[in-house]
Amino acid sequence: MSGQHFSIAIDGPSGAGKSTLSEQLARELGFLHVDTGAIYRTVGLAASRRGISKEDPQAIAGLLPELEISLQFGEDGTQRMLLNGEDVTQAIRMHEISAWASVVSAIPAVREFLLDMQRRLAREHNVIMDGRDIGTVVLPQADLKIYLTADPEDRARRRYLELVARGQQAEQAQILQDVLERDRRDMERTVAPLRRAEDAVLADTTGKSQEESFQLLLSLIRSHLERKQGGPLS
Ligand code: DC
């Protein structure tokens, strides 16, 4: 165990179902779910509101001292994001903020700025933390690392259905392009690129329903935690 608490790192490309599955798993196991993508999205939202160019990393980094970012967890474990006191939980889910989050997340100063916040949460709680670099950078000592992935077409289709369900306009071909572009940016960036940690278990959810994916991950986590604890989990 890393300290007093269990930590489970779930990394993988966008649209693989990390957040939804992590939230469901955390509820089942009584862990705190930390969605680190939401933290990068919050920085992205702040930058987009200032009208900064996406090509101007220095201006984006210069914004950091003015940002007070915090996470709140509801009774049911739902994570809310606060930006300088404003609840931006909904606003960060807008489609254009995905691209912004990807841009700001490639800036070393932004990653450094958010590192402590993430590590502190894992020190203080049993966490399922999902992101891109949790197993490789944020929590290299995590008790269990999972690399969750699915084919790009599958991930684009899920994202499309998600946006439509939220009443947002979406075009499937465009979303596939966005998914591929984000994969490329997340994997090719020099700082904390998305990659599978050597000791991460690979879970591929292509063609699987959410329930099937959930059961797959739950049994993986349960058997791992039981082995660590030396007995079945209650
Ligand atoms: O998971 P998401 O789509 O909400 O993440 C938004 C962006 O943030 C994504 O392009 C990758 C980036 N990100 C990151 O670089 N590191 C993390 N730990 C989490 C997200």
Coordinates of C-alpha atoms and ligand atoms in Angstrom, one line a residue:
M1 CA 0.0 0.0 0.0
S2 CA 1.1 3.5 -0.6
G3 CA 0.9 4.9 3.0
Q4 CA -2.3 4.4 4.9
H5 CA -4.7 4.2 2.0
F6 CA -5.4 2.2 -1.1
S7 CA -4.9 3.9 -4.4
I8 CA -6.1 2.6 -7.8
A9 CA -4.8 4.4 -10.9
I10 CA -6.9 4.2 -14.1
D11 CA -5.3 5.7 -17.2
G12 CA -6.2 5.5 -20.8
P13 CA -7.2 7.5 -23.8
S14 CA -10.3 9.8 -23.9
G15 CA -13.6 8.1 -24.3
A16 CA -12.6 4.7 -22.9
G17 CA -15.1 5.0 -20.1
K18 CA -12.6 5.9 -17.4
S19 CA -14.7 8.5 -15.6
T20 CA -18.0 6.7 -15.7
L21 CA -16.5 3.3 -14.7
S22 CA -14.3 4.8 -12.0
E23 CA -17.2 6.6 -10.5
Q24 CA -19.3 3.4 -10.4
L25 CA -16.4 1.4 -9.0
A26 CA -15.7 3.9 -6.4
R27 CA -19.3 3.9 -5.2
E28 CA -19.3 0.1 -5.1
L29 CA -16.0 0.0 -3.1
G30 CA -16.5 3.0 -0.9
F31 CA -13.5 4.8 -2.4
L32 CA -13.3 8.4 -3.5
H33 CA -13.3 8.9 -7.2
V34 CA -10.9 11.6 -8.4
D35 CA -11.5 12.6 -12.0
T36 CA -8.2 14.4 -12.9
G37 CA -9.4 15.2 -16.4
A38 CA -11.9 17.6 -14.8
I39 CA -9.0 19.4 -13.1
Y40 CA -7.3 20.0 -16.5
R41 CA -10.6 21.0 -18.0
T42 CA -11.0 23.6 -15.3
V43 CA -7.6 25.2 -16.2
G44 CA -8.7 24.9 -19.9
L45 CA -12.0 26.7 -19.2
A46 CA -10.1 29.5 -17.4
A47 CA -7.8 30.0 -20.3
S48 CA -10.6 29.9 -22.9
R49 CA -12.5 32.6 -20.9
R50 CA -9.5 34.9 -21.0
G51 CA -9.3 34.7 -24.8
I52 CA -5.7 33.5 -24.7
S53 CA -4.5 31.8 -27.8
K54 CA -4.1 28.0 -27.7
E55 CA -0.6 28.6 -29.2
D56 CA 0.6 30.7 -26.3
P57 CA 1.7 28.4 -23.5
Q58 CA 3.5 31.3 -21.7
A59 CA 0.3 33.2 -21.4
I60 CA -1.5 30.1 -20.2
A61 CA 1.2 29.4 -17.6
G62 CA 1.0 33.1 -16.5
L63 CA -2.6 32.6 -15.6
L64 CA -1.9 30.0 -13.0
P65 CA -1.2 32.2 -10.0
E66 CA -4.6 33.7 -10.4
L67 CA -6.4 30.4 -10.3
E68 CA -7.8 28.9 -7.2
I69 CA -9.0 25.4 -8.1
S70 CA -10.6 23.1 -5.7
L71 CA -12.6 19.9 -5.6
Q72 CA -15.7 19.2 -3.6
F73 CA -17.2 15.8 -3.0
G74 CA -20.9 15.3 -2.3
E75 CA -22.4 12.8 0.0
D76 CA -22.8 10.4 -2.9
G77 CA -19.2 11.0 -3.9
T78 CA -19.9 13.2 -6.9
Q79 CA -17.0 15.5 -7.7
R80 CA -17.6 19.1 -8.2
M81 CA -15.1 21.6 -9.6
L82 CA -14.7 25.1 -8.3
L83 CA -12.8 27.8 -10.1
N84 CA -12.2 30.8 -7.9
G85 CA -15.3 29.9 -6.0
E86 CA -17.5 29.4 -9.0
D87 CA -19.0 25.9 -9.6
V88 CA -17.9 25.0 -13.1
T89 CA -18.8 21.3 -13.0
Q90 CA -21.2 21.7 -16.0
A91 CA -19.2 24.3 -17.9
I92 CA -16.1 22.2 -18.2
R93 CA -18.1 19.5 -20.0
M94 CA -18.7 21.6 -23.1
H95 CA -17.2 20.0 -26.2
E96 CA -14.8 22.9 -27.0
I97 CA -13.3 22.7 -23.5
S98 CA -12.0 19.2 -24.3
A99 CA -9.6 20.6 -26.9
W100 CA -8.6 23.4 -24.4
A101 CA -7.9 20.8 -21.7
S102 CA -5.7 18.8 -24.0
V103 CA -3.8 22.0 -24.9
V104 CA -3.2 23.2 -21.3
S105 CA -2.3 19.6 -20.1
A106 CA 0.7 19.6 -22.5
I107 CA 2.2 22.6 -20.6
P108 CA 4.8 21.5 -17.9
A109 CA 3.9 24.4 -15.6
V110 CA 0.3 23.4 -15.6
R111 CA 1.1 19.8 -14.7
E112 CA 3.4 20.8 -11.9
F113 CA 0.8 23.2 -10.6
L114 CA -1.8 20.4 -10.2
L115 CA 0.5 17.6 -9.0
D116 CA 0.4 18.3 -5.3
M117 CA -3.4 18.6 -5.2
Q118 CA -3.7 15.1 -6.8
R119 CA -1.1 13.4 -4.5
R120 CA -2.7 15.0 -1.4
L121 CA -6.0 13.4 -2.2
A122 CA -4.4 10.0 -2.5
R123 CA -2.6 10.4 0.8
E124 CA -5.8 11.3 2.6
H125 CA -8.3 8.9 1.1
N126 CA -8.8 5.5 -0.6
V127 CA -9.0 6.7 -4.2
I128 CA -9.7 5.6 -7.6
M129 CA -8.0 8.2 -9.6
D130 CA -8.4 8.4 -13.4
G131 CA -6.4 10.3 -15.9
R132 CA -3.5 9.9 -18.3
D133 CA -0.4 9.8 -16.1
I134 CA -1.7 8.6 -12.8
G135 CA 0.2 5.3 -12.8
T136 CA 3.3 6.7 -14.5
V137 CA 3.7 10.1 -12.7
V138 CA 1.2 11.1 -10.1
L139 CA 1.0 7.8 -8.2
P140 CA 3.8 5.6 -9.3
Q141 CA 3.3 3.6 -6.1
A142 CA -0.4 3.0 -6.6
D143 CA -1.6 -0.3 -5.3
L144 CA -3.2 -1.2 -8.6
K145 CA -2.8 0.3 -12.1
I146 CA -5.2 -0.3 -14.9
Y147 CA -4.8 0.9 -18.4
L148 CA -8.3 1.2 -19.9
T149 CA -8.7 1.4 -23.6
A150 CA -11.0 0.7 -26.5
D151 CA -10.8 1.2 -30.3
P152 CA -11.1 4.9 -31.4
E153 CA -14.3 4.2 -33.4
D154 CA -15.9 2.7 -30.3
R155 CA -14.8 5.7 -28.1
A156 CA -16.1 8.2 -30.6
R157 CA -19.5 6.5 -30.8
R158 CA -19.8 6.6 -27.0
R159 CA -18.7 10.3 -26.8
Y160 CA -21.3 11.1 -29.5
L161 CA -24.1 9.4 -27.6
E162 CA -23.0 11.1 -24.4
L163 CA -23.2 14.6 -26.0
V164 CA -26.5 13.9 -27.7
A165 CA -27.9 12.7 -24.4
R166 CA -26.9 16.0 -22.9
G167 CA -28.7 17.8 -25.6
Q168 CA -25.6 19.1 -27.3
Q169 CA -25.1 19.2 -31.1
A170 CA -22.7 16.6 -32.3
E171 CA -21.5 15.0 -35.6
Q172 CA -20.0 11.6 -35.3
A173 CA -17.3 11.9 -38.0
Q174 CA -16.1 15.1 -36.4
I175 CA -16.0 13.5 -33.0
L176 CA -13.9 10.6 -34.3
Q177 CA -11.4 13.1 -35.8
D178 CA -11.3 15.0 -32.4
V179 CA -10.7 11.7 -30.6
L180 CA -7.8 10.8 -32.9
E181 CA -6.4 14.3 -32.6
R182 CA -6.6 14.2 -28.8
D183 CA -5.0 10.7 -28.7
R184 CA -2.1 12.0 -30.8
R185 CA -1.6 15.1 -28.6
D186 CA -1.9 13.1 -25.3
M187 CA 0.5 10.4 -26.5
E188 CA 3.0 12.5 -28.3
R189 CA 3.5 15.4 -25.8
T190 CA 6.9 15.4 -24.2
V191 CA 5.7 15.9 -20.6
A192 CA 3.8 13.1 -18.9
P193 CA 2.6 11.5 -22.2
L194 CA -0.3 9.0 -22.1
R195 CA 1.3 5.5 -22.0
R196 CA 0.7 2.3 -20.2
A197 CA 2.8 1.9 -17.1
E198 CA 4.9 -1.3 -17.2
D199 CA 3.0 -2.7 -14.3
A200 CA -0.5 -1.7 -15.4
V201 CA -3.1 -4.3 -16.2
L202 CA -4.5 -3.8 -19.7
A203 CA -8.3 -3.7 -19.9
D204 CA -9.9 -3.4 -23.4
T205 CA -13.6 -2.5 -23.4
T206 CA -14.1 -2.5 -27.2
G207 CA -17.5 -4.0 -27.9
K208 CA -18.3 -4.3 -24.2
S209 CA -21.3 -2.8 -22.6
Q210 CA -20.8 -0.5 -19.6
E211 CA -22.1 -3.3 -17.3
E212 CA -19.7 -5.8 -18.8
S213 CA -16.8 -3.4 -18.5
F214 CA -17.8 -2.6 -14.9
Q215 CA -17.9 -6.3 -13.9
L216 CA -14.5 -6.9 -15.6
L217 CA -12.8 -4.1 -13.6
L218 CA -14.6 -4.9 -10.4
S219 CA -13.4 -8.5 -10.4
L220 CA -9.9 -7.4 -11.3
I221 CA -9.8 -4.9 -8.4
R222 CA -11.5 -7.2 -5.9
S223 CA -9.1 -10.0 -6.6
H224 CA -6.1 -7.7 -6.4
L225 CA -7.2 -6.0 -3.1
E226 CA -8.1 -9.4 -1.6
R227 CA -4.6 -10.6 -2.4
K228 CA -3.1 -7.5 -0.8
Q229 CA -5.3 -7.7 2.3
G230 CA -4.9 -11.4 2.6
G231 CA -8.7 -12.1 2.7
P232 CA -12.0 -11.3 1.0
L233 CA -13.1 -7.6 1.1
S234 CA -16.3 -7.0 3.1
Ligands
DC1 O1 -10.4 12.7 -19.4 P1 -10.7 14.0 -20.0 O2 -11.2 14.0 -21.4 O3 -11.7 14.8 -19.1 O4 -9.3 14.9 -20.0 C1 -9.2 16.1 -20.5 C2 -7.8 16.4 -21.0 O5 -6.9 16.5 -19.9 C3 -7.3 15.3 -22.0 O6 -7.0 15.8 -23.2 C4 -6.0 14.8 -21.3 C5 -5.7 15.7 -20.2 N1 -5.4 15.0 -19.0 C6 -4.1 14.8 -18.7 O7 -3.2 15.2 -19.5 N2 -3.7 14.2 -17.6 C7 -4.6 13.7 -16.7 N3 -4.2 13.1 -15.6 C8 -6.0 13.8 -17.0 C9 -6.3 14.5 -18.2

